[in-house]
Tab-separated table of C-alpha atoms (C1' of nucleotides) in Angstrom:
chain	number	residue	atom	x	y	z
A	93	MET	CA	2.784	23.300	-23.442
A	94	ASP	CA	3.899	26.032	-21.113
A	95	GLU	CA	4.265	23.244	-18.604
A	96	LEU	CA	7.760	22.830	-19.983
A	97	LYS	CA	8.618	26.365	-18.984
A	98	LEU	CA	7.234	25.639	-15.550
A	99	ALA	CA	9.226	22.445	-15.247
A	100	ARG	CA	12.409	24.247	-16.242
A	101	GLU	CA	11.860	27.025	-13.743
A	102	GLN	CA	11.160	24.578	-10.992
A	103	LEU	CA	14.362	22.695	-11.639
A	104	ILE	CA	16.287	25.952	-11.755
A	105	GLU	CA	14.864	26.867	-8.390
A	106	ALA	CA	15.616	23.430	-6.950
A	107	LEU	CA	19.262	23.473	-7.979
A	108	GLY	CA	19.685	27.122	-7.057
A	109	ARG	CA	18.422	26.372	-3.616
A	110	GLN	CA	20.675	23.375	-3.288
A	111	SER	CA	23.810	25.213	-4.388
A	112	GLY	CA	22.958	28.052	-2.075
A	113	PHE	CA	22.678	25.626	0.781
A	114	TRP	CA	26.107	24.204	-0.005
A	115	GLY	CA	27.661	27.646	0.038
A	116	LEU	CA	28.152	27.983	-3.690
A	117	GLY	CA	25.733	30.855	-4.167
A	118	LYS	CA	22.256	30.650	-5.606
A	119	ILE	CA	22.800	31.511	-9.241
A	120	THR	CA	25.636	29.004	-9.489
A	121	GLY	CA	23.180	26.141	-9.277
A	122	GLU	CA	20.655	28.014	-11.362
A	123	LEU	CA	23.192	28.428	-14.121
A	124	TYR	CA	24.012	24.759	-14.009
A	125	ALA	CA	20.323	23.917	-14.277
A	126	VAL	CA	19.922	26.116	-17.341
A	127	LEU	CA	22.888	24.475	-19.020
A	128	TYR	CA	21.831	21.003	-17.948
A	129	LEU	CA	18.441	21.450	-19.591
A	130	SER	CA	19.848	22.974	-22.745
A	131	ALA	CA	20.479	20.787	-25.772
A	132	GLU	CA	23.153	23.143	-27.093
A	133	PRO	CA	25.930	25.060	-25.375
A	134	LEU	CA	24.925	28.570	-24.343
A	135	SER	CA	26.798	31.854	-24.432
A	136	LEU	CA	27.348	34.156	-21.501
A	137	ALA	CA	24.729	36.588	-22.748
A	138	GLU	CA	22.212	33.817	-23.273
A	139	LEU	CA	22.770	32.565	-19.747
A	140	ALA	CA	22.350	36.058	-18.356
A	141	GLY	CA	19.141	36.432	-20.315
A	142	ALA	CA	17.794	33.080	-19.202
A	143	LEU	CA	18.114	34.004	-15.537
A	144	GLY	CA	17.443	37.718	-15.881
A	145	VAL	CA	20.765	38.727	-14.345
A	146	THR	CA	23.727	40.673	-15.639
A	147	LYS	CA	26.637	39.310	-17.635
A	148	GLY	CA	29.050	40.271	-14.897
A	149	ASN	CA	27.114	38.221	-12.443
A	150	VAL	CA	27.200	35.211	-14.724
A	151	SER	CA	30.869	35.705	-15.480
A	152	ILE	CA	31.836	35.211	-11.865
A	153	ALA	CA	29.466	32.333	-11.174
A	154	ILE	CA	30.420	30.421	-14.291
A	155	ARG	CA	34.063	30.633	-13.312
A	156	LEU	CA	33.285	28.795	-10.110
A	157	LEU	CA	31.340	26.201	-12.064
A	158	GLU	CA	34.331	25.666	-14.299
A	159	GLN	CA	36.692	25.334	-11.343
A	160	LEU	CA	34.418	22.704	-9.870
A	161	GLY	CA	34.301	20.884	-13.188
A	162	MET	CA	30.552	21.326	-13.421
A	163	VAL	CA	30.721	23.172	-16.714
A	164	ARG	CA	32.958	23.040	-19.762
A	165	ARG	CA	33.552	25.832	-22.203
A	166	SER	CA	33.334	25.188	-25.904
A	167	MET	CA	34.249	27.457	-28.757
A	168	ARG	CA	32.677	27.766	-32.168
A	169	PRO	CA	34.881	28.493	-35.141
A	170	GLY	CA	34.487	32.050	-36.337
A	171	ASP	CA	32.707	33.131	-33.190
A	172	ARG	CA	34.394	35.136	-30.504
A	173	ARG	CA	31.789	34.236	-27.955
A	174	VAL	CA	32.418	31.512	-25.384
A	175	PHE	CA	29.827	28.790	-25.023
A	176	PHE	CA	29.250	26.620	-22.033
A	177	GLU	CA	27.824	23.167	-21.546
A	178	ALA	CA	27.033	21.172	-18.448
A	179	GLU	CA	29.138	18.287	-17.225
A	180	LEU	CA	26.791	15.313	-17.044
A	181	ASP	CA	28.730	13.014	-14.730
A	182	PHE	CA	27.190	13.782	-11.366
A	183	TRP	CA	29.518	11.538	-9.457
A	184	ALA	CA	32.544	13.263	-10.903
A	185	ILE	CA	30.998	16.556	-9.882
A	186	ALA	CA	30.213	15.380	-6.371
A	187	ARG	CA	33.713	14.041	-5.968
A	188	ARG	CA	35.251	17.277	-7.150
A	189	VAL	CA	33.111	19.472	-4.942
A	190	LEU	CA	33.866	17.275	-1.973
A	191	GLU	CA	37.552	17.502	-2.758
A	192	ARG	CA	37.920	21.153	-3.602
A	193	ARG	CA	35.569	22.740	-1.144
A	194	GLN	CA	34.594	20.526	1.728
A	195	LYS	CA	37.956	18.837	2.038
A	196	THR	CA	39.822	22.119	1.972
A	197	GLU	CA	37.742	23.510	4.789
A	198	PHE	CA	38.028	20.280	6.700
A	199	ASN	CA	41.794	20.230	6.367
A	200	GLU	CA	42.127	23.763	7.635
A	201	SER	CA	40.041	22.943	10.670
A	202	PHE	CA	42.026	19.767	11.210
A	203	ARG	CA	45.265	21.693	11.043
A	204	MET	CA	44.044	24.146	13.653
A	205	LEU	CA	43.010	21.317	15.925
A	206	LYS	CA	46.447	19.751	15.730
A	207	GLU	CA	48.038	23.103	16.379
A	208	SER	CA	45.765	23.501	19.350
A	209	ILE	CA	46.834	20.139	20.712
A	210	SER	CA	50.426	21.137	20.218
A	211	HIS	CA	49.880	24.291	22.244
A	212	ALA	CA	48.233	22.377	25.029
A	213	GLY	CA	51.173	20.003	25.011
A	214	ASN	CA	53.496	22.895	25.738
A	215	ALA	CA	51.465	24.020	28.705
A	216	GLN	CA	52.628	23.036	32.138
A	217	ALA	CA	51.205	19.741	33.299
A	218	GLY	CA	48.216	19.621	35.594
A	219	PRO	CA	44.669	18.327	35.811
A	220	GLY	CA	43.339	21.201	33.725
A	221	ARG	CA	45.735	20.481	30.916
A	222	ASP	CA	45.195	16.748	31.036
A	223	PHE	CA	41.471	17.198	30.731
A	224	MET	CA	41.780	19.457	27.714
A	225	MET	CA	44.321	17.209	26.069
A	226	GLU	CA	42.071	14.218	26.453
A	227	ARG	CA	39.129	16.037	24.943
A	228	MET	CA	41.145	17.384	22.050
A	229	GLU	CA	42.598	14.007	21.265
A	230	ARG	CA	39.148	12.460	21.237
A	231	LEU	CA	38.161	15.074	18.703
A	232	GLN	CA	41.266	14.396	16.675
A	233	CYS	CA	40.351	10.710	16.485
A	234	PHE	CA	36.967	11.633	15.110
A	235	TYR	CA	38.533	13.919	12.542
A	236	GLU	CA	40.800	11.107	11.454
A	237	GLU	CA	37.922	8.703	11.051
A	238	LEU	CA	36.025	11.257	8.998
A	239	ASP	CA	39.131	11.865	6.961
A	240	GLN	CA	39.402	8.178	6.146
A	241	ILE	CA	35.794	7.959	5.109
A	242	VAL	CA	35.996	10.942	2.812
A	243	LYS	CA	39.187	9.550	1.351
A	244	VAL	CA	37.490	6.275	0.545
A	245	ILE	CA	34.503	7.992	-0.981
A	246	LEU	CA	36.820	9.992	-3.165
A	247	ILE	CA	38.775	6.936	-4.255
A	248	ILE	CA	36.109	4.405	-5.000
A	249	GLY	CA	33.700	4.986	-7.846
A	250	PRO	CA	29.954	5.328	-7.742
A	251	GLU	CA	29.369	1.676	-8.671
A	252	GLN	CA	31.393	0.413	-5.733
A	253	LEU	CA	29.796	2.975	-3.459
A	254	ALA	CA	26.386	1.815	-4.618
A	255	ARG	CA	27.458	-1.753	-4.079
A	256	LEU	CA	28.545	-1.006	-0.530
A	257	VAL	CA	25.230	0.609	0.108
A	258	ARG	CA	23.426	-2.415	-1.260
A	259	ILE	CA	25.448	-4.701	0.967
A	260	GLU	CA	24.679	-2.692	4.035
A	261	ARG	CA	21.006	-2.418	3.237
A	262	THR	CA	20.577	-6.191	3.269
A	263	PRO	CA	21.486	-6.855	6.884
A	264	PRO	CA	22.775	-10.420	7.017
A	265	SER	CA	22.025	-12.280	10.184
A	266	THR	CA	25.645	-12.676	11.214
A	267	GLN	CA	26.389	-9.017	10.961
A	268	TYR	CA	24.859	-7.252	13.910
A	269	SER	CA	25.394	-9.114	17.132
A	270	PRO	CA	25.005	-6.742	20.029
B	184	MET	CA	50.720	28.179	31.257
B	185	ASP	CA	48.950	30.625	29.031
B	186	GLU	CA	49.461	28.098	26.273
B	187	LEU	CA	46.291	26.495	27.527
B	188	LYS	CA	44.349	29.676	26.882
B	189	LEU	CA	45.856	29.750	23.415
B	190	ALA	CA	44.936	26.152	22.753
B	191	ARG	CA	41.380	26.766	23.879
B	192	GLU	CA	41.003	29.830	21.688
B	193	GLN	CA	42.391	28.003	18.704
B	194	LEU	CA	39.915	25.174	19.089
B	195	ILE	CA	37.082	27.652	19.515
B	196	GLU	CA	38.120	29.293	16.293
B	197	ALA	CA	38.434	25.971	14.494
B	198	LEU	CA	34.969	24.779	15.453
B	199	GLY	CA	33.426	28.187	14.896
B	200	ARG	CA	34.825	28.204	11.429
B	201	GLN	CA	33.599	24.720	10.748
B	202	SER	CA	30.058	25.377	11.966
B	203	GLY	CA	29.969	28.576	9.961
B	204	PHE	CA	30.953	26.643	6.885
B	205	TRP	CA	28.140	24.182	7.466
B	206	GLY	CA	25.619	26.949	7.741
B	207	LEU	CA	25.079	26.746	11.471
B	208	GLY	CA	26.501	30.141	12.289
B	209	LYS	CA	29.907	30.889	13.767
B	210	ILE	CA	29.151	31.167	17.443
B	211	THR	CA	27.235	27.898	17.371
B	212	GLY	CA	30.452	25.964	16.921
B	213	GLU	CA	32.299	28.307	19.233
B	214	LEU	CA	29.798	27.642	21.974
B	215	TYR	CA	30.144	23.930	21.489
B	216	ALA	CA	33.912	24.240	21.737
B	217	VAL	CA	33.661	26.134	25.015
B	218	LEU	CA	31.365	23.496	26.471
B	219	TYR	CA	33.424	20.659	25.069
B	220	LEU	CA	36.532	21.953	26.807
B	221	SER	CA	34.775	22.631	30.079
B	222	ALA	CA	34.881	20.070	32.865
B	223	GLU	CA	31.622	21.335	34.347
B	224	PRO	CA	28.376	22.485	32.778
B	225	LEU	CA	28.225	26.211	32.133
B	226	SER	CA	25.428	28.732	32.521
B	227	LEU	CA	24.173	31.024	29.810
B	228	ALA	CA	25.921	34.014	31.355
B	229	GLU	CA	29.191	32.114	31.641
B	230	LEU	CA	29.000	31.120	27.997
B	231	ALA	CA	28.300	34.702	26.969
B	232	GLY	CA	31.273	35.832	29.026
B	233	ALA	CA	33.562	33.191	27.595
B	234	LEU	CA	32.920	34.337	24.034
B	235	GLY	CA	32.423	38.029	24.767
B	236	VAL	CA	28.932	38.136	23.294
B	237	THR	CA	25.522	38.915	24.728
B	238	LYS	CA	23.215	36.505	26.501
B	239	GLY	CA	20.567	36.965	23.845
B	240	ASN	CA	23.013	35.877	21.219
B	241	VAL	CA	23.889	32.764	23.186
B	242	SER	CA	20.254	32.026	23.930
B	243	ILE	CA	19.446	31.630	20.248
B	244	ALA	CA	22.569	29.709	19.318
B	245	ILE	CA	22.303	27.296	22.212
B	246	ARG	CA	18.763	26.459	21.200
B	247	LEU	CA	20.024	25.279	17.842
B	248	LEU	CA	22.698	23.232	19.561
B	249	GLU	CA	20.047	21.577	21.669
B	250	GLN	CA	17.873	20.829	18.666
B	251	LEU	CA	20.823	19.180	16.985
B	252	GLY	CA	21.546	17.178	20.097
B	253	MET	CA	24.978	18.729	20.437
B	254	VAL	CA	24.295	20.093	23.893
B	255	ARG	CA	22.246	18.970	26.864
B	256	ARG	CA	20.831	21.171	29.581
B	257	SER	CA	21.303	20.255	33.189
B	258	MET	CA	19.777	21.843	36.240
B	259	ARG	CA	21.203	22.273	39.695
B	260	PRO	CA	18.905	21.977	42.657
B	261	GLY	CA	18.183	25.329	44.218
B	262	ASP	CA	19.502	27.233	41.210
B	263	ARG	CA	17.237	28.871	38.701
B	264	ARG	CA	19.992	29.073	36.135
B	265	VAL	CA	20.197	26.570	33.310
B	266	PHE	CA	23.492	24.837	32.729
B	267	PHE	CA	24.697	23.270	29.534
B	268	GLU	CA	27.107	20.482	28.758
B	269	ALA	CA	28.440	19.151	25.486
B	270	GLU	CA	27.297	15.902	23.944
B	271	LEU	CA	30.456	13.827	23.506
B	272	ASP	CA	29.295	11.275	20.957
B	273	PHE	CA	30.475	12.824	17.691
B	274	TRP	CA	28.921	10.169	15.524
B	275	ALA	CA	25.541	10.716	17.106
B	276	ILE	CA	25.975	14.403	16.447
B	277	ALA	CA	27.023	13.890	12.854
B	278	ARG	CA	24.108	11.590	12.251
B	279	ARG	CA	21.659	14.031	13.728
B	280	VAL	CA	22.993	17.008	11.798
B	281	LEU	CA	22.913	14.997	8.606
B	282	GLU	CA	19.361	13.995	9.345
B	283	ARG	CA	17.889	17.248	10.547
B	284	ARG	CA	19.601	19.733	8.313
B	285	GLN	CA	21.179	18.205	5.245
B	286	LYS	CA	18.499	15.605	4.716
B	287	THR	CA	15.716	18.129	5.089
B	288	GLU	CA	17.207	20.352	2.464
B	289	PHE	CA	17.906	17.405	0.210
B	290	ASN	CA	14.334	16.160	0.498
B	291	GLU	CA	12.919	19.532	-0.406
B	292	SER	CA	15.101	19.698	-3.482
B	293	PHE	CA	14.178	16.141	-4.372
B	294	ARG	CA	10.501	16.942	-4.051
B	295	MET	CA	10.858	19.905	-6.375
B	296	LEU	CA	12.671	17.775	-8.907
B	297	LYS	CA	9.891	15.215	-8.922
B	298	GLU	CA	7.320	17.952	-9.249
B	299	SER	CA	9.314	19.331	-12.126
B	300	ILE	CA	9.302	15.957	-13.850
B	301	SER	CA	5.591	15.754	-13.298
B	302	HIS	CA	5.112	19.118	-14.983
B	303	ALA	CA	7.208	18.100	-17.941
B	304	GLY	CA	5.139	14.932	-18.187
B	305	ASN	CA	2.034	17.030	-18.651
B	306	ALA	CA	3.584	19.022	-21.451
B	307	GLN	CA	2.705	18.077	-24.983
B	308	ALA	CA	5.044	15.511	-26.465
B	309	GLY	CA	7.892	16.540	-28.718
B	310	PRO	CA	11.666	16.434	-29.017
B	311	GLY	CA	12.085	19.355	-26.618
B	312	ARG	CA	10.053	17.660	-23.948
B	313	ASP	CA	11.722	14.297	-24.413
B	314	PHE	CA	15.135	15.831	-24.018
B	315	MET	CA	14.192	17.585	-20.809
B	316	MET	CA	12.494	14.497	-19.426
B	317	GLU	CA	15.560	12.397	-20.078
B	318	ARG	CA	17.824	14.875	-18.343
B	319	MET	CA	15.552	15.257	-15.383
B	320	GLU	CA	15.207	11.526	-14.942
B	321	ARG	CA	18.972	11.127	-15.034
B	322	LEU	CA	19.157	13.642	-12.225
B	323	GLN	CA	16.456	11.839	-10.326
B	324	CYS	CA	18.461	8.618	-10.508
B	325	PHE	CA	21.419	10.404	-8.979
B	326	TYR	CA	19.273	11.827	-6.225
B	327	GLU	CA	17.997	8.350	-5.463
B	328	GLU	CA	21.497	6.928	-5.268
B	329	LEU	CA	22.543	9.721	-2.942
B	330	ASP	CA	19.440	9.148	-0.879
B	331	GLN	CA	20.344	5.495	-0.451
B	332	ILE	CA	23.859	6.308	0.608
B	333	VAL	CA	22.774	8.840	3.176
B	334	LYS	CA	20.194	6.384	4.453
B	335	VAL	CA	22.859	3.729	4.933
B	336	ILE	CA	25.184	6.128	6.675
B	337	LEU	CA	22.383	7.090	9.013
B	338	ILE	CA	21.480	3.486	9.756
B	339	ILE	CA	24.821	1.824	10.275
B	340	GLY	CA	26.958	2.820	13.214
B	341	PRO	CA	30.425	4.327	13.206
B	342	GLU	CA	32.157	0.991	13.770
B	343	GLN	CA	30.582	-0.540	10.714
B	344	LEU	CA	31.244	2.571	8.719
B	345	ALA	CA	34.858	2.414	9.804
B	346	ARG	CA	34.911	-1.243	8.846
B	347	LEU	CA	33.639	-0.467	5.363
B	348	VAL	CA	36.305	2.150	5.008
B	349	ARG	CA	38.947	-0.304	6.100
B	350	ILE	CA	37.751	-2.839	3.584
B	351	GLU	CA	37.843	-0.355	0.762
B	352	ARG	CA	41.271	0.903	1.656
B	353	THR	CA	42.773	-2.541	1.114
B	354	PRO	CA	41.982	-2.867	-2.576
B	355	PRO	CA	42.758	-6.552	-3.023
B	356	SER	CA	41.368	-9.484	-4.903
B	357	THR	CA	39.243	-11.346	-2.401
B	358	GLN	CA	37.694	-8.160	-1.270
B	359	TYR	CA	34.405	-8.867	0.451
B	360	SER	CA	34.417	-11.960	2.562
B	361	PRO	CA	33.756	-11.134	6.154
C	135	DG	C1'	42.220	54.123	-37.440
C	136	DT	C1'	37.511	53.580	-36.139
C	137	DT	C1'	33.728	51.044	-34.537
C	138	DA	C1'	31.402	47.054	-32.581
C	139	DT	C1'	31.213	43.149	-29.723
C	140	DC	C1'	33.024	40.186	-26.502
C	141	DG	C1'	34.169	38.874	-21.319
C	142	DT	C1'	35.999	40.797	-17.120
C	143	DT	C1'	36.459	43.882	-13.402
C	144	DT	C1'	34.824	47.169	-9.974
C	145	DA	C1'	32.407	50.779	-7.200
C	146	DG	C1'	28.613	51.017	-4.980
C	147	DA	C1'	23.455	49.931	-4.354
C	148	DA	C1'	20.292	46.499	-2.586
C	149	DC	C1'	19.710	42.956	0.281
C	150	DA	C1'	20.439	39.503	4.009
C	151	DT	C1'	22.663	38.111	8.141
C	152	DT	C1'	24.403	38.554	12.704
C	153	DC	C1'	24.912	40.963	16.780
C	154	DT	C1'	23.764	44.252	20.572
C	155	DA	C1'	21.152	46.593	23.929
C	156	DA	C1'	17.115	47.093	26.112
C	157	DA	C1'	12.541	45.644	27.285
C	158	DC	C1'	10.008	41.927	28.851
C	159	DG	C1'	7.651	37.938	31.340
C	160	DA	C1'	8.514	34.582	34.657
C	161	DT	C1'	10.117	32.998	38.953
C	162	DA	C1'	12.318	33.166	43.243
C	163	DT	C1'	13.596	36.005	47.444
C	164	DA	C1'	12.928	39.335	50.796
D	290	DT	C1'	4.001	43.450	47.628
D	291	DA	C1'	8.364	44.981	46.178
D	292	DT	C1'	12.949	43.552	44.349
D	293	DA	C1'	16.323	40.788	42.064
D	294	DT	C1'	17.725	37.469	38.810
D	295	DC	C1'	16.919	34.456	35.255
D	296	DG	C1'	16.214	33.408	29.960
D	297	DT	C1'	13.818	35.110	25.947
D	298	DT	C1'	12.370	38.264	22.593
D	299	DT	C1'	12.882	42.226	19.529
D	300	DA	C1'	14.042	46.673	17.218
D	301	DG	C1'	17.598	48.354	15.154
D	302	DA	C1'	22.819	48.916	14.454
D	303	DA	C1'	26.803	46.764	12.386
D	304	DT	C1'	28.513	43.816	9.212
D	305	DG	C1'	28.687	40.651	5.018
D	306	DT	C1'	26.982	39.110	0.873
D	307	DT	C1'	25.162	39.466	-3.702
D	308	DC	C1'	23.807	41.983	-7.485
D	309	DT	C1'	23.820	45.822	-10.970
D	310	DA	C1'	25.526	49.216	-13.990
D	311	DA	C1'	29.170	51.139	-16.050
D	312	DA	C1'	33.964	51.312	-17.296
D	313	DC	C1'	37.504	48.755	-19.259
D	314	DG	C1'	40.848	45.974	-22.165
D	315	DA	C1'	40.990	42.852	-25.870
D	316	DT	C1'	39.854	41.308	-30.314
D	317	DA	C1'	37.618	41.267	-34.708
D	318	DA	C1'	35.287	43.740	-38.635
D	319	DC	C1'	34.983	47.533	-41.315
DNA sequence: GTTATCGTTTAGAACATTCTAAACGATATA
DNA sequence: TATATCGTTTAGAATGTTCTAAACGATAAC
């Protein structure tokens, strides 16, 4: 009965927490949860009411959701209001978030690392410089490996990813030979 | 000459930024950078000096670094001070961070989702409940897939991960036949 | 033209985080 | 026993973030 209300609130909390953890803000995930559990698209005012926050607050959060492709807007003829509905393809969402947020941050850090290496390269030779260069280049290698992995994850679809996982979870005898 | 100082500062900034982004706090990554670029272990006071922050600040941040296995403490005989040195195995670090921080958060969210489904299951049947149940179970499936993937990444080593990546980057016909 | 209803923007309040400075307990040294 | 030097803890200052309430521009209805 009112268990439904409880279930909804719990999911809202779960996704709000998750989105907060990933640096998207709490109500971003909460909004998504509300839309995800709604059979029809909801207006800005309805969303604000559902979470007990202001329209302005929702306006900003929903923009981020749109940018991340987690929410689509839909219009109704003869209605000036804007309605929103949740994107249901979680893998598409994950890919987009990875691409737009994580990857961006990663790239910036990568760029700084390369710049740092470049600076060290300009320094006058010596044991101190050699040590730093070696360390930085080790780090660069790691960045490149990570970069490759993320790239692959972004390219291949969920089915192939799942298939890879399945392959790796059934450790064939020939595989590990340490 | 002073290019080295510049290079060091740039790397400190890069890692500080990165760790901040991942919710570990800025100076956590900065501290790691200082240790990573140091040939010898450093004391708490030296670390504080290097970043221009207080000992207390370092004390807390370095504890987190230890918990994540990013830093080891080393003692010197006849010296009461504690010295720290950076863990150099990035994959071990990544695995540990994934396990201790990301996975923990993920599990909590997963638990709440399942609890939410349980609540909805107790609600009286009806179209509203069925809709919510269906949505929640879809989400649960996604969580489970993600869980598998993370599990695999945690189990298999970097070489195998790199091998998978290499396989997927060559998109050909005969794909898997190792 | 006037009024009503949208969504957006913004100044500032409420809140949370991060840092400092100082106090503190513990341990070594004199 | 006194003194000095560690690392830790903590109260509160400084800073950032997130939210609200109100103003605003735009558009539709009257």
